[in-house]
Structure formats: structure tokens, C-alpha cells
Short mmCIF file of C-alpha atoms in Angstrom, two decimals:
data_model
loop_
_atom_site.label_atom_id
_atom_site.label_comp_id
_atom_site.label_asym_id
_atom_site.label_seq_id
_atom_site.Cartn_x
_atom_site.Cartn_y
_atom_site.Cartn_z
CA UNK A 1 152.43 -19.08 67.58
CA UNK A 2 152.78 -18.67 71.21
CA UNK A 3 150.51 -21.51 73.03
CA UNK A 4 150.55 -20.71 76.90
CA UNK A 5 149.08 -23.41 78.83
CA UNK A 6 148.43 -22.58 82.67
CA UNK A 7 148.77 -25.67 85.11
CA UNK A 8 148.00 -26.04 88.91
CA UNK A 9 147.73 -28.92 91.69
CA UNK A 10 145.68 -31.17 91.39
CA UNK A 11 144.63 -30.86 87.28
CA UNK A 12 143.50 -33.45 85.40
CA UNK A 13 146.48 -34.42 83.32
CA UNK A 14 145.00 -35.56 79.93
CA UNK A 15 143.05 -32.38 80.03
CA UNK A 16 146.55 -30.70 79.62
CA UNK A 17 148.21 -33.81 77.85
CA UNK A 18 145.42 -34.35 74.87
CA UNK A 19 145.55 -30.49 73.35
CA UNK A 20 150.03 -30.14 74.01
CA UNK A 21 150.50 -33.57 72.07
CA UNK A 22 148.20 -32.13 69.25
CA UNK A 23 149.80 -29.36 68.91
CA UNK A 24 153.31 -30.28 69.11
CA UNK A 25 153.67 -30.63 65.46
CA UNK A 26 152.03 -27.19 64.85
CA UNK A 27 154.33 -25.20 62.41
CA UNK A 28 156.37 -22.18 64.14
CA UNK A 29 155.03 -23.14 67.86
CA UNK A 30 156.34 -22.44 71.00
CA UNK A 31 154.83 -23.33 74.32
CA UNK A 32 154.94 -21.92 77.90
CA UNK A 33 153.15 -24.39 80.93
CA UNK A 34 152.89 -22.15 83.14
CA UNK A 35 152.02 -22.36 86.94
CA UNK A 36 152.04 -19.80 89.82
CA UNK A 37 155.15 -20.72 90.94
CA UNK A 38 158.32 -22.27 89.76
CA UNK A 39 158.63 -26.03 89.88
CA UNK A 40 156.60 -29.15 90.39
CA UNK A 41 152.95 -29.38 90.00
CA UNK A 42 150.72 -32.38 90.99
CA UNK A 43 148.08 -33.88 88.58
CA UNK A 44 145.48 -35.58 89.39
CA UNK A 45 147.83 -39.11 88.94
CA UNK A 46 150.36 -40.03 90.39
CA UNK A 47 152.97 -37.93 87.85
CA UNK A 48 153.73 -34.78 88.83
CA UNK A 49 155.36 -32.45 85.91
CA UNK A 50 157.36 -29.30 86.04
CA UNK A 51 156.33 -25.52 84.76
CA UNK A 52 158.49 -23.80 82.04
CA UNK A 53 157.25 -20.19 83.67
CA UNK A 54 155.74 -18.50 86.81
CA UNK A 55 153.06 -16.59 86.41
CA UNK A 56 155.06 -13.06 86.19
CA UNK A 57 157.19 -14.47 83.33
CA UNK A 58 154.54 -15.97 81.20
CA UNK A 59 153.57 -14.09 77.98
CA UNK A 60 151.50 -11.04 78.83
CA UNK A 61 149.49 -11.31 75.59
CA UNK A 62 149.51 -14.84 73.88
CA UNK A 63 147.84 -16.39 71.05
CA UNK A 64 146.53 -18.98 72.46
CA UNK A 65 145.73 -19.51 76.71
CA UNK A 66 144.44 -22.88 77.53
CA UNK A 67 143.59 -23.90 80.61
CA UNK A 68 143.10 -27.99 81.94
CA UNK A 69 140.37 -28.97 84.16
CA UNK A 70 140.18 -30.96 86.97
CA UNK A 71 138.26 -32.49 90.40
CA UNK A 72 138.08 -30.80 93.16
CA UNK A 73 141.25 -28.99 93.27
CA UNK A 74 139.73 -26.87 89.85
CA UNK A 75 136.94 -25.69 92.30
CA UNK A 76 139.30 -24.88 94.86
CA UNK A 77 140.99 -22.49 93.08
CA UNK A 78 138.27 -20.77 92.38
CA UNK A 79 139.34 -19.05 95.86
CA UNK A 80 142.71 -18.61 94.43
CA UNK A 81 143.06 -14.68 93.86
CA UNK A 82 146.02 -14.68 92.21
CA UNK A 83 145.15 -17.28 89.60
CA UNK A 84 142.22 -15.77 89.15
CA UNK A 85 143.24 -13.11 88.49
CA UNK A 86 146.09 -13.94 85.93
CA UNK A 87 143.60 -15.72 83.86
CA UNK A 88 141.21 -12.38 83.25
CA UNK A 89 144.38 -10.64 82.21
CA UNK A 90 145.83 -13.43 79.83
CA UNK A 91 142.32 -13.88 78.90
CA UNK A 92 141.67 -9.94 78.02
CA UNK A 93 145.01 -10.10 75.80
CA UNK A 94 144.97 -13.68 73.99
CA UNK A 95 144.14 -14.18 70.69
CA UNK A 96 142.97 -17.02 71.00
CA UNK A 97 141.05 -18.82 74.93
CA UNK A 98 140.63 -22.19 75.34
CA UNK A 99 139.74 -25.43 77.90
CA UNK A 100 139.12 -28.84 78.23
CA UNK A 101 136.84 -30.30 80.93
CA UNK A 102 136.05 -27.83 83.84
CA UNK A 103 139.39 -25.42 82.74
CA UNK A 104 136.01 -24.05 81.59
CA UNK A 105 134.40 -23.48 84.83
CA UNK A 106 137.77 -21.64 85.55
CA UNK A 107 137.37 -19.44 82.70
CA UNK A 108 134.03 -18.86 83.47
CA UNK A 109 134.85 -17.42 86.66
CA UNK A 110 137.61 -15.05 85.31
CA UNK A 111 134.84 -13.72 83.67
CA UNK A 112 135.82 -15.02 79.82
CA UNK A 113 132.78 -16.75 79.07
CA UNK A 114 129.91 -13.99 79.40
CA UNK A 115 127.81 -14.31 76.41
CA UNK A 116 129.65 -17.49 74.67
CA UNK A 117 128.58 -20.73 74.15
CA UNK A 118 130.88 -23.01 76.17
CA UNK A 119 131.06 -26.72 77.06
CA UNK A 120 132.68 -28.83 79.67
CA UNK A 121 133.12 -32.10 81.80
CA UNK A 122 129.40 -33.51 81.38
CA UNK A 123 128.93 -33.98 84.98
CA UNK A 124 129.98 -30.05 85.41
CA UNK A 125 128.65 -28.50 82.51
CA UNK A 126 125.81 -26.99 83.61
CA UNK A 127 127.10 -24.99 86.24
CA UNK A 128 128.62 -22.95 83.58
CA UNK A 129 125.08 -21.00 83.39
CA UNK A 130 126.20 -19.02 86.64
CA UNK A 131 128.93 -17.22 84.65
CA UNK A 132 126.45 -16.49 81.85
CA UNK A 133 127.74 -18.69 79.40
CA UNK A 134 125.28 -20.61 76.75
CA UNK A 135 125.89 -23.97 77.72
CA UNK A 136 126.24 -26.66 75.06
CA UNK A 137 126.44 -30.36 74.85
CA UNK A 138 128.81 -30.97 72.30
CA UNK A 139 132.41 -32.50 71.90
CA UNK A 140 133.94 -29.09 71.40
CA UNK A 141 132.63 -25.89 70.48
CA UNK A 142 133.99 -22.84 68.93
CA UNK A 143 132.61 -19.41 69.74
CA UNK A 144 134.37 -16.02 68.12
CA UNK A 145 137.80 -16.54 69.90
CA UNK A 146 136.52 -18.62 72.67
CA UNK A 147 136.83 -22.87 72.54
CA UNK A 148 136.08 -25.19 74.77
CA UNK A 149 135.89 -28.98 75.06
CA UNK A 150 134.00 -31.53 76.96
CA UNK A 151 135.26 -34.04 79.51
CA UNK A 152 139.26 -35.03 79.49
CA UNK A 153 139.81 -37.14 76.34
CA UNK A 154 137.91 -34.78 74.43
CA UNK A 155 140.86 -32.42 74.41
CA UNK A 156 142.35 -34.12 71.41
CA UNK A 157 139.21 -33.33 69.36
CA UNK A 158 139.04 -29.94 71.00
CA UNK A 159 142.65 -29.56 69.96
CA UNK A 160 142.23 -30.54 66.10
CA UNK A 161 139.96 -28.40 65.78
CA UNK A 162 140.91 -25.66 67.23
CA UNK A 163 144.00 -25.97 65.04
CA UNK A 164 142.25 -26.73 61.97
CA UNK A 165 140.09 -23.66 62.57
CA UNK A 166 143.04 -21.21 63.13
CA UNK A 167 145.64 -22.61 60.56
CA UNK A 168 143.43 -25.20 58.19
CA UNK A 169 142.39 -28.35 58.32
CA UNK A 170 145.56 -30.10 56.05
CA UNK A 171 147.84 -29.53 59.63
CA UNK A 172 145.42 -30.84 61.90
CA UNK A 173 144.88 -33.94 59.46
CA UNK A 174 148.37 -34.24 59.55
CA UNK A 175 148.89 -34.25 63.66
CA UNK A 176 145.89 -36.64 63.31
CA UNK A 177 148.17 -38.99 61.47
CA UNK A 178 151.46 -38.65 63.22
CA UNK A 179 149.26 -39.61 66.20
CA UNK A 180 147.52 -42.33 64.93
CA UNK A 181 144.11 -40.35 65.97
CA UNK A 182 141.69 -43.67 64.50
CA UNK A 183 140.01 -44.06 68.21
CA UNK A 184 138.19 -47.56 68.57
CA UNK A 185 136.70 -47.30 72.05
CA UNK A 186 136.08 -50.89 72.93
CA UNK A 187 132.84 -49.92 74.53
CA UNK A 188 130.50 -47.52 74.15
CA UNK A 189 130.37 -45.60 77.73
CA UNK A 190 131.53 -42.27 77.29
CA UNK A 191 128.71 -40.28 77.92
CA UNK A 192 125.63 -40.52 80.32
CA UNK A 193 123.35 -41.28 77.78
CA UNK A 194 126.08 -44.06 76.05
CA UNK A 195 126.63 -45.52 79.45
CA UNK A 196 124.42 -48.43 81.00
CA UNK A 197 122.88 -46.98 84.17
CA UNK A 198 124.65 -49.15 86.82
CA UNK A 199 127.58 -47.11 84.97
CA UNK A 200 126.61 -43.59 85.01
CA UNK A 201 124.75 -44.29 88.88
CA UNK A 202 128.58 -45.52 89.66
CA UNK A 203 130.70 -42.70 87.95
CA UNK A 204 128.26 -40.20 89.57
CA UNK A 205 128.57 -41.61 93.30
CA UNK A 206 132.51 -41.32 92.96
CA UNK A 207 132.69 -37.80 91.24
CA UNK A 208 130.30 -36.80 94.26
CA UNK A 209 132.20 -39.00 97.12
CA UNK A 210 135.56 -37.09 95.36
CA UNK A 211 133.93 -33.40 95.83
CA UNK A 212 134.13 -34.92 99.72
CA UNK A 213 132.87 -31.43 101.61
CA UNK A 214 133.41 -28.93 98.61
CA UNK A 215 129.86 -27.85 97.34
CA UNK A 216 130.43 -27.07 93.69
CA UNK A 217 127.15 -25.05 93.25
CA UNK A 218 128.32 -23.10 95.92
CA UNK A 219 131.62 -22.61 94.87
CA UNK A 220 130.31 -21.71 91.86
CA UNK A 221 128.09 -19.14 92.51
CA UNK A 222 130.06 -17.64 95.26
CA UNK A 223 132.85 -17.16 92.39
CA UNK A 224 130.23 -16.06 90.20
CA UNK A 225 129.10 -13.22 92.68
CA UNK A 226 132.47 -11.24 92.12
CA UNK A 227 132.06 -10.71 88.22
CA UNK A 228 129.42 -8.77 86.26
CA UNK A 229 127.93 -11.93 84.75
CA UNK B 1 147.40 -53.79 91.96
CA UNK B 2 151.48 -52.59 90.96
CA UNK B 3 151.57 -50.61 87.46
CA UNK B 4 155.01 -49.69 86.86
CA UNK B 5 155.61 -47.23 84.27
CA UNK B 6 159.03 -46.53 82.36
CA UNK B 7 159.95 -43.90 81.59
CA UNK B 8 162.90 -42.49 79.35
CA UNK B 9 163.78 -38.70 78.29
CA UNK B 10 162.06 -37.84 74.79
CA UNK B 11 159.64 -40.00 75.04
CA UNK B 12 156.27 -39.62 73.51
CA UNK B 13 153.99 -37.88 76.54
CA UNK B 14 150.59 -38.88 74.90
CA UNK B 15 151.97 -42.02 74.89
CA UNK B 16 151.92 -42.81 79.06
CA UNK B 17 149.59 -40.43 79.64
CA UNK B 18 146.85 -42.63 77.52
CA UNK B 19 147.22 -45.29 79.85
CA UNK B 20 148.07 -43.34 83.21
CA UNK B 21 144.69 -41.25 82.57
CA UNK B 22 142.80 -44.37 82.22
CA UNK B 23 143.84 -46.76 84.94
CA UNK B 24 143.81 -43.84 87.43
CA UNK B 25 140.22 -44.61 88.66
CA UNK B 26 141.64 -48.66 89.04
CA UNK B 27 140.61 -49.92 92.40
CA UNK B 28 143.56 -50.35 94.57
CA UNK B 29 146.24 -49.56 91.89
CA UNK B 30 149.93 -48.48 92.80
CA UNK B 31 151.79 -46.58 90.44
CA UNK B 32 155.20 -46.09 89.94
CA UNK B 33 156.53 -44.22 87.39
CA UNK B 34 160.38 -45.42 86.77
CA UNK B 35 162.83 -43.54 85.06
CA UNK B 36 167.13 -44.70 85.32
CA UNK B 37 167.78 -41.66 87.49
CA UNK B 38 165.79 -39.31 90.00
CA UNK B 39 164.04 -36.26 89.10
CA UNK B 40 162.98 -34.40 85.51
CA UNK B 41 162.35 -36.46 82.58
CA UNK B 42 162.25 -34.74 79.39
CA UNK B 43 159.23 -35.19 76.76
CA UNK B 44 159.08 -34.98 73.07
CA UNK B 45 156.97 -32.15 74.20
CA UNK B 46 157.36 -28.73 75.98
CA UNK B 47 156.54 -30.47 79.16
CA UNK B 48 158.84 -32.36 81.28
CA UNK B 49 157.79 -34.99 84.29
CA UNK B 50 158.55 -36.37 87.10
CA UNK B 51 160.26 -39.80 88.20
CA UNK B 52 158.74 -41.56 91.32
CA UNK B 53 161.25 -44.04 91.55
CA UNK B 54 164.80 -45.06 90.02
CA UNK B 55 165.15 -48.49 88.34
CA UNK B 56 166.93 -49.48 91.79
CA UNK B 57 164.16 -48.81 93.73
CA UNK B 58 161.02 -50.06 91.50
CA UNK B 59 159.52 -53.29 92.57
CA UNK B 60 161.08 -56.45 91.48
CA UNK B 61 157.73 -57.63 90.64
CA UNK B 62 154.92 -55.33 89.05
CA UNK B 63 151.47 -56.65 88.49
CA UNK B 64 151.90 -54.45 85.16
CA UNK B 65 155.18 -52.94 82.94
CA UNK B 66 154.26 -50.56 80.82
CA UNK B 67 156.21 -49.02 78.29
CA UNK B 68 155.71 -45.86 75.98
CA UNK B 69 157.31 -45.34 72.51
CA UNK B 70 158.57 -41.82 71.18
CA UNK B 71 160.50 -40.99 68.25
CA UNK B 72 164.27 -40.95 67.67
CA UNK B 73 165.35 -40.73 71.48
CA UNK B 74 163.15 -44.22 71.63
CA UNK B 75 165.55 -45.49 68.96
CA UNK B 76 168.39 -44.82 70.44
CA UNK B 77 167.61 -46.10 73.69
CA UNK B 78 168.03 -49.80 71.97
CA UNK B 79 171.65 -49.17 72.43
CA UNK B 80 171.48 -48.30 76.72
CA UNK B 81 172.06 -51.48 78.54
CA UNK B 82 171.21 -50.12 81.78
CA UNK B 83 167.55 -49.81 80.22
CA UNK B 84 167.54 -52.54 78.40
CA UNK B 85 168.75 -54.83 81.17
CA UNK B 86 166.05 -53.00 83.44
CA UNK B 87 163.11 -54.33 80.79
CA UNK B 88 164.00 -57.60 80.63
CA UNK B 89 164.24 -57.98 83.70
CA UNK B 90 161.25 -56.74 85.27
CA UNK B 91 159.69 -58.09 81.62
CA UNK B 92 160.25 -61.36 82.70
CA UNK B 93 158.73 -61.02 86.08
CA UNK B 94 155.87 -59.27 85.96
CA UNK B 95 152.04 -60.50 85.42
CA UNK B 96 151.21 -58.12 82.43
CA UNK B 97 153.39 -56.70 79.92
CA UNK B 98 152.32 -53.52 78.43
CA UNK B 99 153.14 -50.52 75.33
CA UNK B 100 151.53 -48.62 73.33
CA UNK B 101 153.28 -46.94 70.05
CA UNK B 102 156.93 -47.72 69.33
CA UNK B 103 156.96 -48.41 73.38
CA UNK B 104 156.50 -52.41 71.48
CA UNK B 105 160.34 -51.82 69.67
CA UNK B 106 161.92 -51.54 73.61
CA UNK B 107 159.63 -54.59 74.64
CA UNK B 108 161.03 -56.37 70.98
CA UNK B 109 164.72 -55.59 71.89
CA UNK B 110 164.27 -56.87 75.54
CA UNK B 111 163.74 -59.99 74.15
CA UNK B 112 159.95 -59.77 75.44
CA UNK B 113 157.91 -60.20 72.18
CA UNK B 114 159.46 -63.23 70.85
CA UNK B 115 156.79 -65.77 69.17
CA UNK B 116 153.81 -63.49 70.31
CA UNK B 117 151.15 -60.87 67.91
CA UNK B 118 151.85 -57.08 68.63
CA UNK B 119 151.56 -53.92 67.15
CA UNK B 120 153.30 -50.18 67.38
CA UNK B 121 152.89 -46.80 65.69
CA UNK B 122 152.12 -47.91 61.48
CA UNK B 123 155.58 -46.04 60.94
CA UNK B 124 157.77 -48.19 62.77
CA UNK B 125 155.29 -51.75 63.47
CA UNK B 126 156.69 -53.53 60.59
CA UNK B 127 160.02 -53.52 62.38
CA UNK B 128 158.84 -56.31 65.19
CA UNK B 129 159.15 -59.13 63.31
CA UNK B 130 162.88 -58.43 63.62
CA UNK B 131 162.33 -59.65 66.93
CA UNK B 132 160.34 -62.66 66.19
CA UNK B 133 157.11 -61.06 66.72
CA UNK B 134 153.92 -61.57 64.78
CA UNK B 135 152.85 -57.96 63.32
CA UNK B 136 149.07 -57.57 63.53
CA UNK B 137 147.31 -54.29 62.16
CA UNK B 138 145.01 -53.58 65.25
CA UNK B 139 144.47 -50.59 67.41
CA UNK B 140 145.26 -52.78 70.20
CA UNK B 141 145.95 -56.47 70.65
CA UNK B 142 146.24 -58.83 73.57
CA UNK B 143 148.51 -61.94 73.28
CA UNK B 144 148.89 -63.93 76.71
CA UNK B 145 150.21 -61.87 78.85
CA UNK B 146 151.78 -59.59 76.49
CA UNK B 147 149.44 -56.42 75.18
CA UNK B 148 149.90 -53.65 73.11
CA UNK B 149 148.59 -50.18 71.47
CA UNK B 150 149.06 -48.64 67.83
CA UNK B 151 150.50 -44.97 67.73
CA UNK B 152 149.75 -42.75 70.68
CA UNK B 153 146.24 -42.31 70.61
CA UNK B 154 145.87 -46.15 70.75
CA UNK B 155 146.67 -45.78 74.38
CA UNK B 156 143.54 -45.29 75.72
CA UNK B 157 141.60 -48.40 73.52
CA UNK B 158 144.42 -50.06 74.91
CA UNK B 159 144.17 -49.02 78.07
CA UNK B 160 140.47 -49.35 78.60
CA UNK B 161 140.60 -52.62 77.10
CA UNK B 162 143.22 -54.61 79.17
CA UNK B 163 141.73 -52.79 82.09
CA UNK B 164 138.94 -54.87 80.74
CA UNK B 165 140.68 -57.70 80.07
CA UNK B 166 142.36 -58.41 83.67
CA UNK B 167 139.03 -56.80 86.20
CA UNK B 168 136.43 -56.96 84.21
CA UNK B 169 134.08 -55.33 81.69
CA UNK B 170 132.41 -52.61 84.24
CA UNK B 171 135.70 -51.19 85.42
CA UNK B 172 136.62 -50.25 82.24
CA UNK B 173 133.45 -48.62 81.20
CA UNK B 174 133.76 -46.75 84.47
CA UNK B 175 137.11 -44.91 83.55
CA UNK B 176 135.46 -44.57 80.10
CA UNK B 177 132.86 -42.65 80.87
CA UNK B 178 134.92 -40.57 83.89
CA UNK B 179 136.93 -39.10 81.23
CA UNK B 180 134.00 -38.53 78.77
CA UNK B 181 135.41 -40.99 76.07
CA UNK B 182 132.86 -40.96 73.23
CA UNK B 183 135.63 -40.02 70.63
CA UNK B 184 134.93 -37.68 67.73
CA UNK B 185 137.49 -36.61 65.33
CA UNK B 186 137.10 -33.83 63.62
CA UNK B 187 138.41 -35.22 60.12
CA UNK B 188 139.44 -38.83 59.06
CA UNK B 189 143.43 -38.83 58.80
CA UNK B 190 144.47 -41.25 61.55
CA UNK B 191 145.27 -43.71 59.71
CA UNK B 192 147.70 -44.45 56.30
CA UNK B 193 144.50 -45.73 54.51
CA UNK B 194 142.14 -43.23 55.94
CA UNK B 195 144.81 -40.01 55.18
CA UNK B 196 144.72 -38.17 52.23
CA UNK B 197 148.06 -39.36 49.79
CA UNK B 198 149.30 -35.67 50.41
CA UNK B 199 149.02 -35.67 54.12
CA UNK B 200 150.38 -39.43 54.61
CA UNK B 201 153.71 -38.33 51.86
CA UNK B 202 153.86 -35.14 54.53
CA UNK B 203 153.84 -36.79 57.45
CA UNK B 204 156.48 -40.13 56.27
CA UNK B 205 158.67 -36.91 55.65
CA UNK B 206 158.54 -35.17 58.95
CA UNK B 207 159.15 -38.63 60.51
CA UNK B 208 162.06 -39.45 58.14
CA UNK B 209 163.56 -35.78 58.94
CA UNK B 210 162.72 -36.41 62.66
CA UNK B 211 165.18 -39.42 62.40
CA UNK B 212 167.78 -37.46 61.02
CA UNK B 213 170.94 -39.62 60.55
CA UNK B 214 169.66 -42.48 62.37
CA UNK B 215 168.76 -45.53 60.12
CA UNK B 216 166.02 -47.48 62.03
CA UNK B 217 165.72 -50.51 60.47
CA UNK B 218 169.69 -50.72 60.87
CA UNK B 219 169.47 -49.62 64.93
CA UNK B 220 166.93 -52.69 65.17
CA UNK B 221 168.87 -55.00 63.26
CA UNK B 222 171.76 -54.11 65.42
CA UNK B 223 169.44 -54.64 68.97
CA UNK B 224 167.61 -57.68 67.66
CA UNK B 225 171.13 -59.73 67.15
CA UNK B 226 171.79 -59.13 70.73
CA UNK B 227 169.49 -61.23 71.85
CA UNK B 228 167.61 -65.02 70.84
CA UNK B 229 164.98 -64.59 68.33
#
């Protein structure tokens, strides 16, 4: 099972963190992070981790390619030719194509999600209609080879059941165990129609205040103008 | 606000990332993540980190320690002094003192969790009360100044919920919904009582083989009658 998970600046790290701790006790894995070039690569905290492979030694056709979201720097790279451009060819030759959070918006752009129902980062989600994916609000959603989950912590979900779908559900129950996976949030905020509105009015103002100049719509569609969507 | 984070190579990633992920939206927080020397620290994962600082240079007085657990590397860290001198010490000085998972075994052999409730991974928790702690069975628990998490999921209850605890109610529920956490687990296995007998006996093994020759109630034993319990 070759798992290749693509990293960049700025990525949210529990986007990347929630599915590579799930699957660490998968039977027969092996992982690549992989990152454009060799080295360090900021998250969106204040730990920076290191890639295993560049881009021109990472698996040309994995089983699975997952790809973390992010703030702004996941709409910046939108620009980013060469990233770009390395997802729609991992993507064309994976078995299996996955993201948490706006790794989907990323995808989308490559051009994997045409025709798929997708999901992402609720605050994001919707843009996901300008790459001509079927936009869903769920925790995680499975379409033919294509899975994607919602907002950061839902990776871990994402990730059980991704693994559960592809090799059953008795070694996902069993990374559920060896990580304790009982959650007991100690409030209930975790989506916009959860949270209190002081809450969601709050969270919106500081994703928006954190896009600073960036237009995402724009970004969005301007990415979305270079693929047959 | 000073969060210090230790860190130690084979350590559980989920483990600090929980916590990391969650208090990265904390108004005015610092972060340091601490390792004993500069540069890479390895995971129990594929992906290795980054130190910020060495244990030289990491403030003499953190608002909050925190402290993830791992499997056998975490164990035998109970026999470094260099670490262990490095816990108590900044143990005893700082505000908060924080773990999730078997992170609570390195607080316990600091001498840090003497007469006070905590919890760990259900693998390893019944080993506190070698230290003179009080074992509770909680996803998180807060005792003074001293909190921590069950097995590496716990993390981000218990890092939502001392977030809580020190700056109030709508901070937390901030971070909550920023990264979307409105958990749902694909299966019910994420706990001893929850698993299914076959998963739980499959999942003691793996942990009993991941220990290999190490005895861990005998590497405690050994820790806890180094110091006053």
C-alpha cells in the first residue's frame, strides 16, 4: 500500500496529521510526504516538519494521493504551476485520491473532482461548484475512487473510512482503538449550525481578516478557467 | 501566553498535534516546541518535525508544559536524565501542566503527578498510581494545575477543554468550530468496552509486540523508585 501524502507551506497540519496517524497501523503500508522540494515545510503552527521526497522522486502512480488543506497559503498555490501540475498527474495514476479540508479545493483545480461529489472546510465548501464538483455537506464522502473530508479534525473520520472502505472495517476498528478514537467534544461548536452565533459571526470575521487581500472566489475561478470543468 | 511543547524522537505525532492544532487560534500564545537537541525529531510516524528550541534555550518559566506520550521510545525515555531533569524542572515552574496519552507516564516519573487524578492511553493508565497518582477513567481530567488526555485522540477534548478552563468558554468554542470539530466516527471501537473482544485481543497484541523486550510495568517500577512518591 503506497500512501503518498503531498505537503506545502503554509498547510494546515491536522489536515495532514489526522489521516497519517490513522493509517499508521495499516497492514503492509508505506508512506511518502512529499513536497516540491527537499526539506522543511511550514504548517500553519508553529512546527515545521520535513518531506521524505521531492516531487520528481515521489511515486509516479500510487495507491493512495492525499492532499491537506489549509488558509490562505492553499489558495495561493493555486498559482503554483508546478504543484499543480504534479497533482493532475498523481491524480490521473492513483488508485485511490483523497483530502481533508480545502486539499479539496486543490484537487478541484487539478481537475480531479469533475463530476464527483466532494466536501470540504465548511466555510470553503461551496466554492468547490467552480470545478464542477457536487458539493456535499457531510463529514466525509466517498465517490468511485475519489474521498474527501470536511474541515481539519474531520480527517480522522475521513481516514477510517477511507480505510475501512478499501481494506474492511475490522482494521479501521482496530486503528480506532489503538487511538483511543471515543471523541467527547466538551461543547457542541463544530459546525455553523452547532455553533452559537456570536461563535460562527467570530470564526467567520477571522477566516476572512486571515484571507487579508487574497479573494478566494477569485482565485477560484481564475484556477477554474484553465481546466475543462 | 508561553506553551512549551516537548518533544522526544518516536513520539506519538497525533499526540502534540491534538493540542498544537487547537490552541493555534489562542490569543497571544507563544509556542515553543522543545526537543534535547536542534533540528529533526523523529515520529512514530513517517513524518519527522522540527525543534524550535533546545532544552537550554526554552523558557525557564512556561505559562503551559505540555507533554505527548508514544509507544516504546516513550518508555524508554524514563531512563534519560537529561529529559527527565528537563520535566521536572520546568514541571515545577510552570502555571499549567499538560499530556495527553502515555505523555502522563513522563509527567508520573518527573515526580509531577504525585497525590493528584490523571489519566493516559487505557493500555498503559493503570501504571500512574506507581507514581502516587489517582487513576481516573475520563477522556480528559483537570486536577489543579495539573491536566491530562486519554490516548491520542483525547488531545483535542483535552485541548479544547483546558483552553476552556484557563480563558474562558468562547475561546474554546472558537478553535472548535475553526477546525470543524463535530466528531463522527465511522464505527464504535475507541474504547476497550466499546471494541469488539476480537479487535481489543488484536490490538493488546500489536501493543505487547510493539514493546518487544521491554517490560513496562518493570521500566516504571524502576523510574518511580527514583523519586518520592
Amino acid at each position: 500500500m503506497k500512501i503518498q501524502m503531498f505537503m506545502y507551506p503554509g498547510m494546515t497540519l491536522l489536515d495532514l496529521v489526522g489521516p497519517l496517524q490513522t493509517w499508521n497501523s495499516w497492514p503492509d503500508a508505506e508512506f511518502q510526504l512529499v513536497a516540491e522540494k527537499p526539506g522543511s515545510v511550514s504548517t500553519d503552527s508553529a512546527l515545521s516538519v520535513n518531506a521524505s521526497h521531492t516531487f520528481d522522486e515521489a511515486w509516479s502512480k500510487p495507491d493512495i494521493l492525499f492532499v491537506p488543506g489549509g488558509p490562505a497559503p492553499t489558495f495561493e498555490l493555486l498559482a503554483d504551476q508546478k504543484a499543480m501540475k504534479f497533482l493532475a498527474d498523481r491524480g490521473e495514476h492513483a488508485e485511490w485520491i483523497g483530502s481533508v479540508c480545502t486539499g479539496s479545493i486543490l484537487l478541484g483545480a487539478a481537475g480531479l473532482l469533475k463530476g464527483y461529489r466532494a466536501t470540504s472546510h465548511w466555510f470553503a465548501r461551496d466554492l468547490l461548484t467552480a470545478y464542477g464538483a457536487e458539493v456535499v455537506h457531510e463529514r466525509w464522502v466517498i465517490d468511485r475512487n475519489r474521498a474527501s473530508g470536511g474541515g481539519v479534525t474531520a480527517g480522522i473520520d475521513f481516514g477510517l473510512a477511507l480505510m475501512a472502505h478499501i481494506c474492511g472495517e475490522e482494521t479501521a476498528r482496530q486503528s480506532q482503538l489503538g487511538m483511543e478514537y471515543s471523541p467527547k467534544p466538551p461543547f457542541s461548536s463544530g459546525t455553523p449550525e452547532e455553533a452559537r452565533p456570536e461563535t460562527l459571526e467570530a470564526v467567520t470575521a477571522m477566516f476572512i481578516a486571515g484571507a487579508g487581500d487574497l479573494d478566494l472566489a477569485e482565485v477560484v475561478s481564475a484556477s477554474a478557467a484553465k481546466i475543462d470543468v
